[in-house]
Short mmCIF file of C-alpha atoms and ligand atoms in Angstrom, two decimals:
data_model
loop_
_atom_site.label_atom_id
_atom_site.label_comp_id
_atom_site.label_asym_id
_atom_site.label_seq_id
_atom_site.Cartn_x
_atom_site.Cartn_y
_atom_site.Cartn_z
CA MET A 287 0.00 0.00 0.00
CA ASN A 288 1.32 3.41 -0.91
CA THR A 289 -0.13 6.52 0.51
CA ASP A 290 2.41 9.17 -0.31
CA ASN A 291 4.05 7.95 -3.48
CA ASP A 292 3.47 5.65 -6.41
CA LYS A 293 6.22 3.21 -5.59
CA ILE A 294 5.26 -0.40 -5.21
CA ASN A 295 6.20 -1.84 -1.84
CA LEU A 296 7.89 -5.15 -2.63
CA LEU A 297 6.77 -6.50 0.76
CA ASP A 298 3.28 -6.69 -0.72
CA LEU A 299 4.39 -9.39 -3.15
CA ASP A 300 4.93 -13.08 -2.55
CA GLN A 301 7.45 -15.05 -4.61
CA GLN A 302 5.15 -15.42 -7.61
CA GLY A 303 4.09 -11.79 -7.36
CA LEU A 304 7.73 -10.72 -7.41
CA LYS A 305 8.46 -12.93 -10.42
CA ASP A 306 5.55 -11.28 -12.24
CA PHE A 307 6.81 -7.88 -11.17
CA PHE A 308 10.28 -8.54 -12.59
CA ASN A 309 8.77 -9.99 -15.72
CA ASP A 310 6.71 -6.82 -16.15
CA ILE A 311 9.80 -4.65 -15.92
CA GLU A 312 11.66 -6.94 -18.33
CA GLU A 313 14.00 -8.47 -15.83
CA LYS A 314 14.69 -12.16 -15.24
CA PRO A 315 12.42 -13.93 -12.73
CA PHE A 316 15.40 -15.13 -10.63
CA ARG A 317 15.70 -11.54 -9.43
CA ALA A 318 12.73 -12.40 -7.22
CA THR A 319 14.79 -14.99 -5.35
CA GLN A 320 17.73 -12.64 -5.01
CA ILE A 321 15.66 -9.81 -3.64
CA MET A 322 13.71 -12.01 -1.24
CA LYS A 323 16.95 -13.35 0.21
CA TRP A 324 18.18 -9.82 0.78
CA ILE A 325 14.99 -8.76 2.48
CA TYR A 326 14.00 -11.83 4.48
CA HIS A 327 17.34 -13.54 5.17
CA GLU A 328 19.62 -10.52 5.47
CA GLY A 329 17.19 -7.86 6.60
CA VAL A 330 18.42 -5.49 3.88
CA VAL A 331 15.82 -3.02 2.65
CA ASP A 332 17.95 -0.55 0.70
CA PHE A 333 18.37 -1.56 -2.95
CA HIS A 334 21.82 0.05 -3.03
CA GLU A 335 23.07 -2.49 -0.49
CA MET A 336 21.92 -5.42 -2.63
CA THR A 337 25.31 -6.03 -4.12
CA ASN A 338 24.48 -8.88 -6.48
CA LEU A 339 22.10 -6.65 -8.42
CA SER A 340 23.64 -4.56 -11.17
CA LYS A 341 23.97 -0.83 -10.52
CA ALA A 342 21.50 -0.13 -13.30
CA LEU A 343 18.89 -2.42 -11.78
CA ARG A 344 19.35 -0.89 -8.35
CA VAL A 345 18.73 2.58 -9.80
CA LYS A 346 15.71 1.34 -11.73
CA LEU A 347 14.24 -0.33 -8.65
CA ASP A 348 14.77 2.79 -6.62
CA GLU A 349 12.67 4.73 -9.08
CA ILE A 350 9.66 2.45 -9.10
CA ALA A 351 9.76 0.37 -5.94
CA GLU A 352 10.61 0.38 -2.26
CA VAL A 353 10.91 -1.98 0.67
CA ARG A 354 9.04 -0.05 3.28
CA LEU A 355 8.73 -1.20 6.87
CA PRO A 356 6.41 0.03 9.60
CA GLU A 357 8.03 2.59 11.87
CA MET A 358 8.51 1.97 15.55
CA THR A 359 6.94 4.58 17.81
CA MET A 360 7.33 2.72 21.09
CA ASP A 361 9.63 -0.05 22.32
CA GLN A 362 8.59 -1.56 25.63
CA PRO A 363 10.75 -4.31 27.08
CA SER A 364 9.15 -6.36 29.86
CA LYS A 365 10.92 -7.77 32.90
CA ASP A 366 10.37 -11.29 31.57
CA GLY A 367 12.07 -10.58 28.22
CA THR A 368 8.84 -10.02 26.31
CA ARG A 369 9.06 -6.98 24.09
CA LYS A 370 6.15 -4.95 22.82
CA TRP A 371 6.46 -2.59 19.90
CA VAL A 372 3.96 -0.02 18.80
CA LEU A 373 4.34 0.32 15.05
CA LYS A 374 3.13 3.14 12.86
CA MET A 375 1.69 2.10 9.53
CA PHE A 376 2.07 4.02 6.31
CA ASP A 377 -1.01 6.18 6.92
CA GLY A 378 -0.24 6.93 10.55
CA ASN A 379 -2.41 4.19 12.07
CA GLN A 380 -0.73 2.29 14.89
CA ILE A 381 -0.71 -1.39 15.78
CA GLU A 382 1.16 -3.64 18.17
CA ALA A 383 3.55 -6.53 17.70
CA VAL A 384 4.89 -8.52 20.64
CA PHE A 385 8.02 -10.68 20.77
CA ILE A 386 8.15 -13.51 23.30
CA PRO A 387 11.56 -15.15 23.67
CA GLU A 388 11.74 -18.64 25.13
CA LYS A 389 14.38 -21.30 25.30
CA GLY A 390 15.10 -22.35 21.73
CA ARG A 391 12.47 -20.21 20.09
CA GLY A 392 11.26 -16.67 19.55
CA THR A 393 7.59 -16.10 18.94
CA LEU A 394 6.23 -12.97 17.33
CA CYS A 395 2.60 -12.07 17.89
CA VAL A 396 1.47 -10.32 14.73
CA SER A 397 -1.51 -7.99 14.11
CA SER A 398 -3.77 -8.29 11.07
CA GLN A 399 -6.09 -5.29 11.35
CA VAL A 400 -6.17 -1.83 12.88
CA GLY A 401 -8.86 -2.45 15.47
CA CYS A 402 -11.41 -5.23 15.03
CA THR A 403 -15.04 -5.63 13.96
CA LEU A 404 -15.98 -8.46 16.27
CA ASN A 405 -16.73 -6.90 19.66
CA CYS A 406 -15.70 -9.74 21.94
CA THR A 407 -16.61 -8.54 25.40
CA PHE A 408 -13.30 -9.45 27.08
CA CYS A 409 -10.96 -8.01 24.44
CA SER A 410 -9.30 -4.62 24.67
CA THR A 411 -8.94 -4.27 20.89
CA ALA A 412 -12.75 -4.24 20.64
CA THR A 413 -12.89 -1.03 22.66
CA GLN A 414 -11.11 0.88 19.90
CA GLY A 415 -13.52 -0.08 17.12
CA PHE A 416 -12.46 -1.02 13.61
CA ASN A 417 -10.36 1.09 11.34
CA ARG A 418 -9.03 -0.99 8.45
CA ASN A 419 -7.31 -4.13 7.27
CA LEU A 420 -3.52 -4.22 7.18
CA SER A 421 -1.87 -4.75 3.81
CA THR A 422 0.36 -7.77 3.17
CA ALA A 423 3.38 -5.46 3.49
CA GLU A 424 2.19 -4.20 6.85
CA ILE A 425 1.73 -7.76 8.13
CA ILE A 426 4.97 -9.34 6.86
CA GLY A 427 6.69 -6.03 7.67
CA GLN A 428 6.16 -6.76 11.38
CA VAL A 429 8.28 -9.91 11.04
CA VAL A 430 11.02 -8.20 9.03
CA PHE A 431 11.01 -5.32 11.48
CA ALA A 432 11.36 -7.70 14.45
CA ASN A 433 14.21 -9.67 12.89
CA ARG A 434 16.09 -6.49 12.00
CA THR A 435 15.53 -4.94 15.40
CA LEU A 436 16.49 -8.06 17.34
CA GLY A 437 19.53 -8.52 15.15
CA ILE A 438 20.16 -10.98 12.36
CA PRO A 439 23.03 -13.27 13.37
CA LYS A 440 26.18 -13.10 11.25
CA ASN A 441 25.99 -16.72 10.15
CA LYS A 442 22.24 -16.34 9.46
CA ALA A 443 21.74 -19.79 10.87
CA LEU A 444 18.68 -18.85 12.83
CA LEU A 445 16.63 -15.69 12.57
CA PRO A 446 15.31 -14.30 15.87
CA VAL A 447 11.67 -14.93 14.90
CA THR A 448 11.24 -18.71 14.72
CA ASN A 449 7.48 -18.82 15.33
CA VAL A 450 4.59 -16.56 14.41
CA VAL A 451 1.18 -16.36 16.03
CA MET A 452 -1.50 -14.36 14.23
CA MET A 453 -2.91 -13.31 17.59
CA GLY A 454 -2.30 -9.61 17.72
CA MET A 455 -4.90 -6.99 16.96
CA GLY A 456 -7.71 -7.93 14.61
CA GLU A 457 -9.40 -11.00 13.21
CA PRO A 458 -7.00 -12.47 10.64
CA LEU A 459 -9.66 -14.35 8.71
CA MET A 460 -11.56 -11.10 8.13
CA ASN A 461 -8.50 -9.96 6.17
CA PHE A 462 -8.11 -13.22 4.33
CA ASP A 463 -6.12 -12.48 1.17
CA ASN A 464 -3.52 -10.23 2.78
CA VAL A 465 -3.03 -12.57 5.73
CA ILE A 466 -2.72 -15.65 3.52
CA ARG A 467 -0.17 -13.92 1.29
CA ALA A 468 1.84 -12.73 4.31
CA MET A 469 1.80 -16.25 5.78
CA ALA A 470 2.98 -17.65 2.44
CA ILE A 471 5.99 -15.32 2.62
CA MET A 472 6.63 -16.32 6.25
CA ASN A 473 6.57 -19.97 5.19
CA ASP A 474 8.58 -19.66 1.96
CA ASP A 475 12.16 -20.94 2.29
CA ILE A 476 13.48 -17.88 0.57
CA GLY A 477 11.13 -15.78 2.67
CA CYS A 478 11.20 -16.15 6.45
CA GLY A 479 11.55 -19.95 6.23
CA ILE A 480 9.17 -20.67 9.11
CA SER A 481 7.54 -24.08 8.87
CA ARG A 482 3.75 -24.22 8.68
CA ARG A 483 3.53 -25.80 12.10
CA ARG A 484 5.36 -22.84 13.60
CA ILE A 485 2.83 -20.43 12.14
CA THR A 486 -0.43 -20.33 14.07
CA LEU A 487 -3.53 -18.48 12.98
CA SER A 488 -5.94 -17.70 15.76
CA THR A 489 -9.55 -17.03 14.87
CA SER A 490 -12.74 -16.23 16.73
CA GLY A 491 -14.45 -18.65 14.35
CA VAL A 492 -15.09 -17.26 10.88
CA VAL A 493 -16.26 -20.60 9.56
CA PRO A 494 -16.29 -20.13 5.76
CA GLN A 495 -12.76 -18.78 5.88
CA ILE A 496 -11.52 -21.67 8.03
CA ILE A 497 -12.79 -24.00 5.34
CA LYS A 498 -11.22 -21.90 2.61
CA MET A 499 -7.90 -21.69 4.42
CA ARG A 500 -7.54 -25.45 4.56
CA ASP A 501 -7.09 -25.56 0.80
CA VAL A 502 -4.73 -22.64 0.38
CA CYS A 503 -2.52 -22.42 3.45
CA ASP A 504 -2.17 -25.26 5.85
CA VAL A 505 -0.90 -23.56 9.00
CA SER A 506 -1.66 -24.46 12.61
CA LEU A 507 -5.13 -23.45 13.67
CA ALA A 508 -6.11 -21.97 17.01
CA VAL A 509 -9.71 -21.15 17.83
CA SER A 510 -10.83 -18.71 20.49
CA LEU A 511 -13.63 -20.75 22.01
CA HIS A 512 -13.99 -19.30 25.51
CA ALA A 513 -17.37 -20.91 26.22
CA PRO A 514 -18.75 -24.45 26.05
CA ASN A 515 -22.32 -23.57 24.99
CA ASP A 516 -23.93 -21.22 22.50
CA GLU A 517 -25.78 -19.16 25.06
CA LEU A 518 -22.59 -18.10 26.81
CA ARG A 519 -20.51 -17.90 23.65
CA ASN A 520 -23.08 -15.65 21.96
CA GLU A 521 -22.44 -13.22 24.76
CA LEU A 522 -18.62 -13.42 24.90
CA VAL A 523 -17.84 -13.91 21.20
CA PRO A 524 -20.78 -12.38 19.28
CA ILE A 525 -19.75 -13.90 15.92
CA ASN A 526 -21.02 -17.14 17.46
CA LYS A 527 -24.55 -16.00 16.61
CA LYS A 528 -23.60 -16.31 12.97
CA TYR A 529 -21.45 -19.44 13.26
CA PRO A 530 -22.53 -21.42 16.32
CA ILE A 531 -20.36 -23.93 18.12
CA LYS A 532 -21.50 -27.02 16.23
CA VAL A 533 -20.79 -25.45 12.84
CA LEU A 534 -17.47 -24.13 14.11
CA LEU A 535 -16.35 -27.48 15.48
CA ASP A 536 -17.32 -29.23 12.25
CA ALA A 537 -15.08 -26.80 10.37
CA CYS A 538 -12.26 -27.46 12.86
CA LYS A 539 -12.61 -31.19 12.44
CA HIS A 540 -12.52 -30.80 8.69
CA TYR A 541 -9.43 -28.59 8.97
CA VAL A 542 -7.29 -31.29 10.55
CA GLU A 543 -8.89 -34.30 8.83
CA GLY A 544 -6.43 -36.48 7.01
CA LYS A 545 -3.44 -34.81 8.57
CA ALA A 546 -1.19 -36.87 10.76
CA ARG A 547 -0.55 -35.60 14.26
CA ARG A 548 -2.44 -32.36 13.78
CA ARG A 549 -4.66 -30.90 16.41
CA VAL A 550 -6.63 -27.73 16.77
CA THR A 551 -5.67 -25.54 19.71
CA PHE A 552 -8.68 -24.23 21.58
CA GLU A 553 -8.11 -21.09 23.54
CA TYR A 554 -10.24 -20.57 26.59
CA ILE A 555 -10.03 -17.41 28.65
CA MET A 556 -10.61 -17.93 32.32
CA ILE A 557 -12.99 -15.24 33.55
CA ASP A 558 -14.01 -15.26 37.17
CA GLY A 559 -17.60 -16.39 37.70
CA VAL A 560 -18.42 -16.31 33.98
CA ASN A 561 -17.08 -19.44 32.27
CA ASP A 562 -14.80 -21.09 34.82
CA THR A 563 -16.76 -23.69 36.80
CA ARG A 564 -16.22 -27.44 36.87
CA GLN A 565 -19.52 -27.81 34.96
CA HIS A 566 -18.18 -25.59 32.22
CA ALA A 567 -15.06 -27.75 32.03
CA LYS A 568 -17.13 -30.92 31.76
CA GLN A 569 -19.29 -29.41 29.07
CA LEU A 570 -16.17 -28.33 27.20
CA ALA A 571 -14.74 -31.84 27.41
CA ARG A 572 -17.98 -33.19 25.93
CA ILE A 573 -18.25 -30.84 22.97
CA LEU A 574 -14.62 -31.29 21.93
CA GLU A 575 -14.82 -35.08 21.84
CA ALA A 576 -14.95 -35.35 18.07
CA VAL A 577 -12.14 -32.89 17.31
CA PRO A 578 -8.44 -33.67 17.79
CA SER A 579 -7.79 -30.91 20.29
CA LYS A 580 -5.48 -29.38 22.75
CA ILE A 581 -6.63 -26.71 25.13
CA ASN A 582 -4.90 -23.54 26.23
CA LEU A 583 -6.37 -21.93 29.30
CA ILE A 584 -5.65 -18.22 29.35
CA PRO A 585 -6.06 -16.35 32.62
CA PHE A 586 -8.08 -13.28 31.68
CA ASN A 587 -5.90 -10.25 31.35
CA PRO A 588 -7.69 -7.25 32.87
CA PHE A 589 -7.72 -3.84 31.21
CA PRO A 590 -9.23 -0.55 32.39
CA GLN A 591 -12.50 -0.59 30.41
CA SER A 592 -13.43 -4.10 31.49
CA SER A 593 -15.39 -5.26 34.53
CA TYR A 594 -14.33 -8.91 34.20
CA LYS A 595 -11.88 -10.40 36.64
CA ARG A 596 -9.32 -13.16 36.25
CA SER A 597 -10.35 -16.56 37.64
CA SER A 598 -8.67 -17.61 40.86
CA PRO A 599 -5.70 -19.98 40.63
CA GLU A 600 -7.86 -22.61 42.38
CA SER A 601 -10.66 -22.43 39.79
CA ILE A 602 -8.11 -22.59 36.99
CA GLN A 603 -6.51 -25.64 38.60
CA ILE A 604 -9.84 -27.44 38.96
CA PHE A 605 -10.76 -26.56 35.38
CA GLN A 606 -7.45 -27.87 34.10
CA ASP A 607 -7.61 -31.05 36.17
CA THR A 608 -11.13 -31.76 34.91
CA LEU A 609 -10.02 -31.48 31.29
CA ILE A 610 -6.89 -33.55 31.85
CA ALA A 611 -8.98 -36.24 33.56
CA ALA A 612 -11.17 -36.25 30.45
CA GLY A 613 -8.08 -36.95 28.35
CA TYR A 614 -7.20 -33.53 26.95
CA THR A 615 -3.76 -32.02 26.74
CA THR A 616 -4.44 -28.84 28.66
CA ILE A 617 -1.98 -26.15 29.53
CA VAL A 618 -2.41 -22.96 31.47
CA ARG A 619 -0.71 -20.27 29.56
CA LYS A 620 1.83 -18.26 31.45
CA THR A 621 0.92 -14.63 31.36
CA ARG A 622 3.84 -12.88 29.78
CA GLY A 623 4.53 -9.21 29.45
CA ASP A 624 1.87 -8.39 32.03
CA ASP A 625 3.77 -5.33 33.17
CA ILE A 626 3.73 -3.81 29.67
CA ASP A 627 0.13 -4.71 28.88
CA ALA A 628 1.23 -7.16 26.23
CA ALA A 629 -0.24 -10.34 27.60
CA CYS A 630 -3.70 -10.42 26.13
CA GLY A 631 -3.33 -11.67 22.61
CA VAL A 632 -0.36 -13.92 23.14
CA GLY A 633 -0.96 -17.64 23.23
CA TRP A 634 0.31 -20.51 21.18
N1 SAH B 45 -9.29 -12.38 16.55
C1 SAH B 45 -8.43 -13.50 16.77
C2 SAH B 45 -7.00 -13.14 17.12
C3 SAH B 45 -6.78 -12.04 18.15
S1 SAH B 45 -7.07 -12.40 19.83
C4 SAH B 45 -9.05 -14.42 17.81
O1 SAH B 45 -10.10 -14.08 18.35
O2 SAH B 45 -8.52 -15.50 18.04
C5 SAH B 45 -5.87 -13.55 20.30
C6 SAH B 45 -6.22 -14.28 21.61
O3 SAH B 45 -6.20 -13.40 22.75
C7 SAH B 45 -7.61 -14.85 21.57
O4 SAH B 45 -7.69 -16.12 22.09
C8 SAH B 45 -8.35 -13.83 22.40
O5 SAH B 45 -9.55 -14.34 22.76
C9 SAH B 45 -7.36 -13.56 23.50
N2 SAH B 45 -7.67 -12.38 24.31
C10 SAH B 45 -8.24 -11.22 23.92
N3 SAH B 45 -8.42 -10.41 24.98
C11 SAH B 45 -7.92 -11.04 26.05
C12 SAH B 45 -7.81 -10.70 27.45
N4 SAH B 45 -8.25 -9.54 27.91
N5 SAH B 45 -7.24 -11.60 28.28
C13 SAH B 45 -6.78 -12.77 27.80
N6 SAH B 45 -6.87 -13.15 26.52
C14 SAH B 45 -7.44 -12.31 25.65
#
């Protein structure tokens, strides 16, 4: 997306798109591979530093194209190593990306929209309303930005971002084409080289798009369930009125069908007195029977405009034990980056 010039941002193009682009400007398609390696493996965004391109091509590219990244407006490191960045998009809108380092991996939580349309009652993004979809460049740009900022190692053996969760601001499946293209670049070996299993898309349950995604981009699927019956889920996740639990779970089952060792991750926020009783846990165990599942319990992360409270550690323990007794792999997600208000959308 270009707002202040006519240059094409090459981050908007996947490998095929770049080949077409070079074809259009009468250059060989292998230029696509060269340029992707510069951008995604080396973190180089200035054409003049791309030394295996001829001088003439560098000048030509400079005239018609750019590799434009979001700009950082805030860098908040947390005590636990989590790092939250506020990033300014090309039209001044701001979004967040959060990096969570762990032993042996670095997970980046990526945003897909400015704001969100879905109005989930427990989510702070909902309070800001919806502004617009992010472009492919603005989505993949978060990954390139993070790798450059964290530092690309000299031997390039391992980039800092090894895992991506599409769990930042927005509903990724409501911005389908741009998200799918960005995930294709993440996955591409000459892009970010992140395997499909290390890319997780989290959705509130946009059923037709879950079905569509299965055929075009087979990444790990996480579903924000948060309630074991329609009555409660209609309240917490209003899109449930359109795509109720049964329809959603059928789509989830279909998503992993025929794939060895694949499970859907169900996210379940633990909200005090709302969805956290033993009965809720039992009901959850029942409805998930037919879907290869694992369950992530997420202690609700409070924010100023919300009246919900986090469930007590005891209720969370009982809930977890009930699900484990029913045979489910169930983890309680550590809250990370609490002190910098980065914990809400981060689960994998
Ligand atoms: N729209 C997508 C992705 C963004 S939310 C989705 O709904 O999955 C990513 C995760 O953070 C979801 O599981 C979401 O329900 C959870 N989340 C949102 N607000 C939260 C809060 N206040 N506390 C804990 N988790 C929250």
